[in-house]
Amino acid sequence: MTISSAPKLFQPLTLRSVTLKNRVVISPMCQHAARDGFAQPWHMVHYGKFALGGAGLVFTESTAVSSNARVGFADLGLWHDDHIAGLKAIVDFVHANGAMMGVQLAHPGRKAFSEPLWEGGRALTADTLDKSGIAWRRMGPSALAAGEQWSVPEEMTLADIAAEIEAFAAATRRAATAGFDVVELHFGHGYLAASFLSPLANRRTDAYGGSRENRMRFVIEAAEAVRQAWPQDKPLFIRLSCLDGAEGSWGLEDTVVLASALKQVGVDVIDCSSGGLTEETRSLTIPRGLGFQVPFAERVRREAGIPTQAVGLIVDPRQAEQILAEGKADLIAIGREALRNPYWANEAALALGHAEDHSTWSFRHAAWLAKREPIMRKIRDEGQLEQFKAAR
């Protein structure tokens, strides 16, 4: 099959010098399996299986740019040079198995330090954090808590703002050393950058507060610093909450304006998410359904003239293909569906007719599957599976 006749999902996409073999992206998903920021065997297996599964680009989970910038105690980190080696080993494995590797850099700000989802997802109390023995801070543009369960953050000084922007830049330089192909800045979900954008979270009266232009300043300056720190031939993504989930706060019209400004400073893709400003980390207020955030990606792509990544309950290959074919996004991010089926991309190629057999799979898997296929074809032709299911 020629590239021009391939399904859109399996047409390569070149961003700067990086060419993705297809449009399937594994979305960042918190694992809370690191130790003081260091990657563990869990991470090698977790990310490696997505490369084996055929995705074009695999993202790490939210990776902290400083020790205070952790969603939970066990986030991955890039706040120290010693973190590089463990991540480089994962990047090398992903590359060796045909995929590109991205890192999502994050600072949760006033939403730092919460429980993993499987422990309840609640904000850790100041008492719990004090007893942990780690130095911790929650910070934000203003001394306004993210919700009832969250402690009031410290209002950031201008020196704090400059320091956190440099933390993003320093983590970016470490990401380059580790060999990552893409950096994504997590500027959504009520995290530090997103809280600067919202007039409900940002009550500052200096150059970083007040007007929309001022509230965008931290995001623009951080993106500029990262763009300067990141190799010019590699793409930069930014995840935004296109609507932050709070009435009278940040909306889609604001996101279009911001995306246009980010394009001007060298951002290549907007990853279009939503929600997270004031609600608890384990819930969203924006109604959910199949592809519920795709309209955000479509509008940002059309009105800001920048490539977008669609994410959010995209579960079926035909659904993904339709989104791309209709020009609503340029990339499809698969998250929890990839946890259910790490081979989603490979199976999508079969479902969309891009592949007739398993020859596009890892050769260590494809050879065994090819050996079994004639037997399975006979079983299907004879209706044995249907008979078995009926008998049950």
JSON list of C-alpha atoms in Angstrom, two decimals, residues 8-190:
[
{"chain": "A", "resi": 8, "resn": "LYS", "atom": "CA", "xyz": [-4.66, 8.82, 7.44]},
{"chain": "A", "resi": 9, "resn": "LEU", "atom": "CA", "xyz": [-3.90, 7.18, 10.80]},
{"chain": "A", "resi": 10, "resn": "PHE", "atom": "CA", "xyz": [-0.97, 5.38, 9.20]},
{"chain": "A", "resi": 11, "resn": "GLN", "atom": "CA", "xyz": [0.43, 8.18, 7.09]},
{"chain": "A", "resi": 12, "resn": "PRO", "atom": "CA", "xyz": [3.75, 9.49, 8.48]},
{"chain": "A", "resi": 13, "resn": "LEU", "atom": "CA", "xyz": [3.87, 12.97, 9.99]},
{"chain": "A", "resi": 14, "resn": "THR", "atom": "CA", "xyz": [7.05, 15.06, 9.98]},
{"chain": "A", "resi": 15, "resn": "LEU", "atom": "CA", "xyz": [7.44, 17.74, 12.65]},
{"chain": "A", "resi": 16, "resn": "ARG", "atom": "CA", "xyz": [10.69, 19.63, 12.18]},
{"chain": "A", "resi": 17, "resn": "SER", "atom": "CA", "xyz": [13.24, 16.82, 11.68]},
{"chain": "A", "resi": 18, "resn": "VAL", "atom": "CA", "xyz": [11.24, 14.15, 13.51]},
{"chain": "A", "resi": 19, "resn": "THR", "atom": "CA", "xyz": [9.11, 11.83, 11.39]},
{"chain": "A", "resi": 20, "resn": "LEU", "atom": "CA", "xyz": [6.47, 9.77, 13.17]},
{"chain": "A", "resi": 21, "resn": "LYS", "atom": "CA", "xyz": [5.69, 6.53, 11.31]},
{"chain": "A", "resi": 22, "resn": "ASN", "atom": "CA", "xyz": [1.99, 6.94, 12.09]},
{"chain": "A", "resi": 23, "resn": "ARG", "atom": "CA", "xyz": [-0.40, 9.30, 13.91]},
{"chain": "A", "resi": 24, "resn": "VAL", "atom": "CA", "xyz": [-0.96, 7.06, 16.97]},
{"chain": "A", "resi": 25, "resn": "VAL", "atom": "CA", "xyz": [0.37, 8.67, 20.16]},
{"chain": "A", "resi": 26, "resn": "ILE", "atom": "CA", "xyz": [0.41, 7.07, 23.60]},
{"chain": "A", "resi": 27, "resn": "SER", "atom": "CA", "xyz": [-0.83, 9.75, 25.96]},
{"chain": "A", "resi": 28, "resn": "PRO", "atom": "CA", "xyz": [0.96, 10.51, 29.24]},
{"chain": "A", "resi": 29, "resn": "MET", "atom": "CA", "xyz": [-0.52, 8.51, 32.12]},
{"chain": "A", "resi": 30, "resn": "CYS", "atom": "CA", "xyz": [0.64, 8.82, 35.73]},
{"chain": "A", "resi": 31, "resn": "GLN", "atom": "CA", "xyz": [2.08, 5.55, 37.04]},
{"chain": "A", "resi": 32, "resn": "HIS", "atom": "CA", "xyz": [3.40, 6.64, 40.46]},
{"chain": "A", "resi": 33, "resn": "ALA", "atom": "CA", "xyz": [6.08, 3.96, 40.26]},
{"chain": "A", "resi": 34, "resn": "ALA", "atom": "CA", "xyz": [9.31, 6.01, 40.44]},
{"chain": "A", "resi": 35, "resn": "ARG", "atom": "CA", "xyz": [11.62, 6.34, 43.43]},
{"chain": "A", "resi": 36, "resn": "ASP", "atom": "CA", "xyz": [12.71, 9.90, 44.16]},
{"chain": "A", "resi": 37, "resn": "GLY", "atom": "CA", "xyz": [12.16, 10.64, 40.48]},
{"chain": "A", "resi": 38, "resn": "PHE", "atom": "CA", "xyz": [14.17, 7.67, 39.18]},
{"chain": "A", "resi": 39, "resn": "ALA", "atom": "CA", "xyz": [12.70, 5.35, 36.55]},
{"chain": "A", "resi": 40, "resn": "GLN", "atom": "CA", "xyz": [12.19, 1.73, 37.59]},
{"chain": "A", "resi": 41, "resn": "PRO", "atom": "CA", "xyz": [11.81, -1.58, 35.70]},
{"chain": "A", "resi": 42, "resn": "TRP", "atom": "CA", "xyz": [8.07, -0.90, 35.68]},
{"chain": "A", "resi": 43, "resn": "HIS", "atom": "CA", "xyz": [8.64, 2.05, 33.35]},
{"chain": "A", "resi": 44, "resn": "MET", "atom": "CA", "xyz": [10.73, 0.08, 30.88]},
{"chain": "A", "resi": 45, "resn": "VAL", "atom": "CA", "xyz": [7.98, -2.53, 30.57]},
{"chain": "A", "resi": 46, "resn": "HIS", "atom": "CA", "xyz": [5.15, 0.04, 30.60]},
{"chain": "A", "resi": 47, "resn": "TYR", "atom": "CA", "xyz": [6.55, 2.21, 27.80]},
{"chain": "A", "resi": 48, "resn": "GLY", "atom": "CA", "xyz": [8.30, -0.58, 25.94]},
{"chain": "A", "resi": 49, "resn": "LYS", "atom": "CA", "xyz": [5.10, -2.51, 25.30]},
{"chain": "A", "resi": 50, "resn": "PHE", "atom": "CA", "xyz": [3.57, 0.48, 23.51]},
{"chain": "A", "resi": 51, "resn": "ALA", "atom": "CA", "xyz": [6.54, 0.61, 21.14]},
{"chain": "A", "resi": 52, "resn": "LEU", "atom": "CA", "xyz": [6.09, -3.11, 20.48]},
{"chain": "A", "resi": 53, "resn": "GLY", "atom": "CA", "xyz": [2.40, -2.40, 19.99]},
{"chain": "A", "resi": 54, "resn": "GLY", "atom": "CA", "xyz": [3.04, -0.17, 16.98]},
{"chain": "A", "resi": 55, "resn": "ALA", "atom": "CA", "xyz": [2.50, 3.39, 18.24]},
{"chain": "A", "resi": 56, "resn": "GLY", "atom": "CA", "xyz": [4.35, 6.16, 16.41]},
{"chain": "A", "resi": 57, "resn": "LEU", "atom": "CA", "xyz": [5.05, 8.24, 19.53]},
{"chain": "A", "resi": 58, "resn": "VAL", "atom": "CA", "xyz": [5.13, 7.19, 23.18]},
{"chain": "A", "resi": 59, "resn": "PHE", "atom": "CA", "xyz": [5.00, 9.81, 25.96]},
{"chain": "A", "resi": 60, "resn": "THR", "atom": "CA", "xyz": [6.21, 9.43, 29.52]},
{"chain": "A", "resi": 61, "resn": "GLU", "atom": "CA", "xyz": [3.91, 10.24, 32.34]},
{"chain": "A", "resi": 62, "resn": "SER", "atom": "CA", "xyz": [3.96, 13.69, 33.92]},
{"chain": "A", "resi": 63, "resn": "THR", "atom": "CA", "xyz": [7.67, 14.17, 34.70]},
{"chain": "A", "resi": 64, "resn": "ALA", "atom": "CA", "xyz": [8.56, 16.66, 37.42]},
{"chain": "A", "resi": 65, "resn": "VAL", "atom": "CA", "xyz": [10.86, 19.57, 36.64]},
{"chain": "A", "resi": 66, "resn": "SER", "atom": "CA", "xyz": [11.72, 20.04, 40.33]},
{"chain": "A", "resi": 67, "resn": "SER", "atom": "CA", "xyz": [11.33, 18.03, 43.51]},
{"chain": "A", "resi": 68, "resn": "ASN", "atom": "CA", "xyz": [8.37, 20.23, 44.42]},
{"chain": "A", "resi": 69, "resn": "ALA", "atom": "CA", "xyz": [6.79, 19.70, 41.02]},
{"chain": "A", "resi": 70, "resn": "ARG", "atom": "CA", "xyz": [5.41, 16.23, 41.64]},
{"chain": "A", "resi": 71, "resn": "VAL", "atom": "CA", "xyz": [1.81, 15.14, 41.30]},
{"chain": "A", "resi": 72, "resn": "GLY", "atom": "CA", "xyz": [2.60, 12.48, 43.90]},
{"chain": "A", "resi": 73, "resn": "PHE", "atom": "CA", "xyz": [5.63, 11.20, 45.79]},
{"chain": "A", "resi": 74, "resn": "ALA", "atom": "CA", "xyz": [6.45, 8.63, 43.08]},
{"chain": "A", "resi": 75, "resn": "ASP", "atom": "CA", "xyz": [6.47, 10.71, 39.88]},
{"chain": "A", "resi": 76, "resn": "LEU", "atom": "CA", "xyz": [9.25, 10.43, 37.35]},
{"chain": "A", "resi": 77, "resn": "GLY", "atom": "CA", "xyz": [11.63, 13.37, 37.52]},
{"chain": "A", "resi": 78, "resn": "LEU", "atom": "CA", "xyz": [14.15, 15.31, 35.49]},
{"chain": "A", "resi": 79, "resn": "TRP", "atom": "CA", "xyz": [15.21, 17.77, 38.16]},
{"chain": "A", "resi": 80, "resn": "HIS", "atom": "CA", "xyz": [18.64, 16.17, 38.54]},
{"chain": "A", "resi": 81, "resn": "ASP", "atom": "CA", "xyz": [21.26, 14.97, 36.08]},
{"chain": "A", "resi": 82, "resn": "ASP", "atom": "CA", "xyz": [21.22, 11.56, 37.76]},
{"chain": "A", "resi": 83, "resn": "HIS", "atom": "CA", "xyz": [17.70, 10.99, 36.41]},
{"chain": "A", "resi": 84, "resn": "ILE", "atom": "CA", "xyz": [18.94, 10.99, 32.83]},
{"chain": "A", "resi": 85, "resn": "ALA", "atom": "CA", "xyz": [20.47, 7.50, 32.59]},
{"chain": "A", "resi": 86, "resn": "GLY", "atom": "CA", "xyz": [17.33, 5.57, 33.56]},
{"chain": "A", "resi": 87, "resn": "LEU", "atom": "CA", "xyz": [15.20, 7.49, 31.08]},
{"chain": "A", "resi": 88, "resn": "LYS", "atom": "CA", "xyz": [17.80, 7.18, 28.33]},
{"chain": "A", "resi": 89, "resn": "ALA", "atom": "CA", "xyz": [17.64, 3.38, 28.61]},
{"chain": "A", "resi": 90, "resn": "ILE", "atom": "CA", "xyz": [13.88, 3.53, 28.01]},
{"chain": "A", "resi": 91, "resn": "VAL", "atom": "CA", "xyz": [14.28, 5.94, 25.09]},
{"chain": "A", "resi": 92, "resn": "ASP", "atom": "CA", "xyz": [16.87, 3.64, 23.52]},
{"chain": "A", "resi": 93, "resn": "PHE", "atom": "CA", "xyz": [14.56, 0.62, 23.83]},
{"chain": "A", "resi": 94, "resn": "VAL", "atom": "CA", "xyz": [11.62, 2.49, 22.32]},
{"chain": "A", "resi": 95, "resn": "HIS", "atom": "CA", "xyz": [13.80, 3.67, 19.42]},
{"chain": "A", "resi": 96, "resn": "ALA", "atom": "CA", "xyz": [15.12, 0.16, 18.84]},
{"chain": "A", "resi": 97, "resn": "ASN", "atom": "CA", "xyz": [11.53, -1.03, 18.46]},
{"chain": "A", "resi": 98, "resn": "GLY", "atom": "CA", "xyz": [10.39, 1.51, 15.91]},
{"chain": "A", "resi": 99, "resn": "ALA", "atom": "CA", "xyz": [8.76, 4.33, 17.87]},
{"chain": "A", "resi": 100, "resn": "MET", "atom": "CA", "xyz": [9.66, 7.88, 18.85]},
{"chain": "A", "resi": 101, "resn": "MET", "atom": "CA", "xyz": [9.75, 8.87, 22.52]},
{"chain": "A", "resi": 102, "resn": "GLY", "atom": "CA", "xyz": [8.42, 12.01, 24.15]},
{"chain": "A", "resi": 103, "resn": "VAL", "atom": "CA", "xyz": [8.63, 13.36, 27.68]},
{"chain": "A", "resi": 104, "resn": "GLN", "atom": "CA", "xyz": [5.88, 15.37, 29.32]},
{"chain": "A", "resi": 105, "resn": "LEU", "atom": "CA", "xyz": [7.37, 17.96, 31.65]},
{"chain": "A", "resi": 106, "resn": "ALA", "atom": "CA", "xyz": [5.13, 19.24, 34.41]},
{"chain": "A", "resi": 107, "resn": "HIS", "atom": "CA", "xyz": [4.77, 21.37, 37.49]},
{"chain": "A", "resi": 108, "resn": "PRO", "atom": "CA", "xyz": [1.45, 20.85, 39.31]},
{"chain": "A", "resi": 109, "resn": "GLY", "atom": "CA", "xyz": [1.79, 24.10, 41.27]},
{"chain": "A", "resi": 110, "resn": "ARG", "atom": "CA", "xyz": [-0.98, 24.35, 43.84]},
{"chain": "A", "resi": 111, "resn": "LYS", "atom": "CA", "xyz": [-2.08, 20.78, 42.97]},
{"chain": "A", "resi": 112, "resn": "ALA", "atom": "CA", "xyz": [1.26, 19.20, 43.88]},
{"chain": "A", "resi": 113, "resn": "PHE", "atom": "CA", "xyz": [1.35, 16.06, 46.02]},
{"chain": "A", "resi": 114, "resn": "SER", "atom": "CA", "xyz": [-1.74, 13.89, 45.96]},
{"chain": "A", "resi": 115, "resn": "GLU", "atom": "CA", "xyz": [-2.48, 10.21, 46.40]},
{"chain": "A", "resi": 116, "resn": "PRO", "atom": "CA", "xyz": [-2.40, 7.80, 43.45]},
{"chain": "A", "resi": 117, "resn": "LEU", "atom": "CA", "xyz": [-5.82, 7.13, 41.96]},
{"chain": "A", "resi": 118, "resn": "TRP", "atom": "CA", "xyz": [-5.90, 3.61, 43.44]},
{"chain": "A", "resi": 119, "resn": "GLU", "atom": "CA", "xyz": [-5.45, 5.10, 46.92]},
{"chain": "A", "resi": 120, "resn": "GLY", "atom": "CA", "xyz": [-8.22, 7.63, 46.47]},
{"chain": "A", "resi": 121, "resn": "GLY", "atom": "CA", "xyz": [-6.57, 10.47, 44.54]},
{"chain": "A", "resi": 122, "resn": "ARG", "atom": "CA", "xyz": [-6.99, 12.93, 47.41]},
{"chain": "A", "resi": 123, "resn": "ALA", "atom": "CA", "xyz": [-4.67, 15.84, 48.14]},
{"chain": "A", "resi": 124, "resn": "LEU", "atom": "CA", "xyz": [-2.03, 14.93, 50.70]},
{"chain": "A", "resi": 125, "resn": "THR", "atom": "CA", "xyz": [-2.42, 16.98, 53.86]},
{"chain": "A", "resi": 126, "resn": "ALA", "atom": "CA", "xyz": [0.24, 19.31, 55.17]},
{"chain": "A", "resi": 127, "resn": "ASP", "atom": "CA", "xyz": [0.63, 17.00, 58.16]},
{"chain": "A", "resi": 128, "resn": "THR", "atom": "CA", "xyz": [1.24, 13.99, 55.92]},
{"chain": "A", "resi": 129, "resn": "LEU", "atom": "CA", "xyz": [3.74, 15.94, 53.85]},
{"chain": "A", "resi": 130, "resn": "ASP", "atom": "CA", "xyz": [5.55, 17.18, 56.96]},
{"chain": "A", "resi": 131, "resn": "LYS", "atom": "CA", "xyz": [5.84, 13.63, 58.29]},
{"chain": "A", "resi": 132, "resn": "SER", "atom": "CA", "xyz": [7.24, 12.43, 54.95]},
{"chain": "A", "resi": 133, "resn": "GLY", "atom": "CA", "xyz": [10.52, 14.16, 55.69]},
{"chain": "A", "resi": 134, "resn": "ILE", "atom": "CA", "xyz": [10.76, 15.81, 52.28]},
{"chain": "A", "resi": 135, "resn": "ALA", "atom": "CA", "xyz": [10.99, 19.53, 51.72]},
{"chain": "A", "resi": 136, "resn": "TRP", "atom": "CA", "xyz": [7.75, 20.48, 50.04]},
{"chain": "A", "resi": 137, "resn": "ARG", "atom": "CA", "xyz": [5.95, 23.56, 48.76]},
{"chain": "A", "resi": 138, "resn": "ARG", "atom": "CA", "xyz": [2.66, 24.17, 47.06]},
{"chain": "A", "resi": 139, "resn": "MET", "atom": "CA", "xyz": [2.81, 27.36, 45.04]},
{"chain": "A", "resi": 140, "resn": "GLY", "atom": "CA", "xyz": [0.63, 29.30, 42.67]},
{"chain": "A", "resi": 141, "resn": "PRO", "atom": "CA", "xyz": [0.12, 32.71, 41.14]},
{"chain": "A", "resi": 142, "resn": "SER", "atom": "CA", "xyz": [-2.01, 33.70, 44.15]},
{"chain": "A", "resi": 143, "resn": "ALA", "atom": "CA", "xyz": [-2.68, 32.38, 47.64]},
{"chain": "A", "resi": 144, "resn": "LEU", "atom": "CA", "xyz": [-5.88, 30.60, 46.56]},
{"chain": "A", "resi": 145, "resn": "ALA", "atom": "CA", "xyz": [-6.41, 26.88, 47.18]},
{"chain": "A", "resi": 146, "resn": "ALA", "atom": "CA", "xyz": [-7.30, 24.56, 44.30]},
{"chain": "A", "resi": 147, "resn": "GLY", "atom": "CA", "xyz": [-10.28, 23.24, 46.28]},
{"chain": "A", "resi": 148, "resn": "GLU", "atom": "CA", "xyz": [-11.53, 22.41, 49.75]},
{"chain": "A", "resi": 149, "resn": "GLN", "atom": "CA", "xyz": [-9.09, 19.55, 50.28]},
{"chain": "A", "resi": 150, "resn": "TRP", "atom": "CA", "xyz": [-6.04, 21.51, 49.16]},
{"chain": "A", "resi": 151, "resn": "SER", "atom": "CA", "xyz": [-3.89, 23.71, 51.38]},
{"chain": "A", "resi": 152, "resn": "VAL", "atom": "CA", "xyz": [-3.49, 27.36, 50.43]},
{"chain": "A", "resi": 153, "resn": "PRO", "atom": "CA", "xyz": [-0.43, 27.69, 48.19]},
{"chain": "A", "resi": 154, "resn": "GLU", "atom": "CA", "xyz": [2.33, 30.22, 48.58]},
{"chain": "A", "resi": 155, "resn": "GLU", "atom": "CA", "xyz": [1.92, 33.17, 46.25]},
{"chain": "A", "resi": 156, "resn": "MET", "atom": "CA", "xyz": [4.90, 33.10, 43.94]},
{"chain": "A", "resi": 157, "resn": "THR", "atom": "CA", "xyz": [7.35, 35.96, 43.95]},
{"chain": "A", "resi": 158, "resn": "LEU", "atom": "CA", "xyz": [8.96, 37.20, 40.76]},
{"chain": "A", "resi": 159, "resn": "ALA", "atom": "CA", "xyz": [12.06, 35.25, 41.79]},
{"chain": "A", "resi": 160, "resn": "ASP", "atom": "CA", "xyz": [9.93, 32.11, 42.17]},
{"chain": "A", "resi": 161, "resn": "ILE", "atom": "CA", "xyz": [8.49, 32.61, 38.70]},
{"chain": "A", "resi": 162, "resn": "ALA", "atom": "CA", "xyz": [11.93, 33.01, 37.16]},
{"chain": "A", "resi": 163, "resn": "ALA", "atom": "CA", "xyz": [13.20, 29.95, 39.04]},
{"chain": "A", "resi": 164, "resn": "GLU", "atom": "CA", "xyz": [10.37, 27.70, 37.84]},
{"chain": "A", "resi": 165, "resn": "ILE", "atom": "CA", "xyz": [10.76, 28.84, 34.24]},
{"chain": "A", "resi": 166, "resn": "GLU", "atom": "CA", "xyz": [14.44, 27.93, 34.51]},
{"chain": "A", "resi": 167, "resn": "ALA", "atom": "CA", "xyz": [13.45, 24.57, 36.03]},
{"chain": "A", "resi": 168, "resn": "PHE", "atom": "CA", "xyz": [11.47, 23.80, 32.88]},
{"chain": "A", "resi": 169, "resn": "ALA", "atom": "CA", "xyz": [14.43, 24.84, 30.71]},
{"chain": "A", "resi": 170, "resn": "ALA", "atom": "CA", "xyz": [16.91, 22.79, 32.74]},
{"chain": "A", "resi": 171, "resn": "ALA", "atom": "CA", "xyz": [14.69, 19.69, 32.59]},
{"chain": "A", "resi": 172, "resn": "THR", "atom": "CA", "xyz": [14.42, 20.22, 28.84]},
{"chain": "A", "resi": 173, "resn": "ARG", "atom": "CA", "xyz": [18.20, 20.20, 28.47]},
{"chain": "A", "resi": 174, "resn": "ARG", "atom": "CA", "xyz": [18.31, 16.92, 30.41]},
{"chain": "A", "resi": 175, "resn": "ALA", "atom": "CA", "xyz": [15.59, 15.52, 28.13]},
{"chain": "A", "resi": 176, "resn": "ALA", "atom": "CA", "xyz": [17.78, 16.34, 25.13]},
{"chain": "A", "resi": 177, "resn": "THR", "atom": "CA", "xyz": [20.71, 14.51, 26.74]},
{"chain": "A", "resi": 178, "resn": "ALA", "atom": "CA", "xyz": [18.47, 11.49, 27.35]},
{"chain": "A", "resi": 179, "resn": "GLY", "atom": "CA", "xyz": [17.65, 11.38, 23.63]},
{"chain": "A", "resi": 180, "resn": "PHE", "atom": "CA", "xyz": [13.95, 12.21, 23.69]},
{"chain": "A", "resi": 181, "resn": "ASP", "atom": "CA", "xyz": [12.43, 13.17, 20.33]},
{"chain": "A", "resi": 182, "resn": "VAL", "atom": "CA", "xyz": [9.61, 15.38, 21.63]},
{"chain": "A", "resi": 183, "resn": "VAL", "atom": "CA", "xyz": [9.04, 17.55, 24.70]},
{"chain": "A", "resi": 184, "resn": "GLU", "atom": "CA", "xyz": [5.49, 18.28, 25.81]},
{"chain": "A", "resi": 185, "resn": "LEU", "atom": "CA", "xyz": [4.79, 20.89, 28.46]},
{"chain": "A", "resi": 186, "resn": "HIS", "atom": "CA", "xyz": [1.82, 20.04, 30.67]},
{"chain": "A", "resi": 187, "resn": "PHE", "atom": "CA", "xyz": [0.13, 23.42, 30.90]},
{"chain": "A", "resi": 188, "resn": "GLY", "atom": "CA", "xyz": [-3.39, 22.11, 31.56]},
{"chain": "A", "resi": 189, "resn": "HIS", "atom": "CA", "xyz": [-5.46, 20.39, 34.26]},
{"chain": "A", "resi": 190, "resn": "GLY", "atom": "CA", "xyz": [-5.16, 23.19, 36.82]}
]
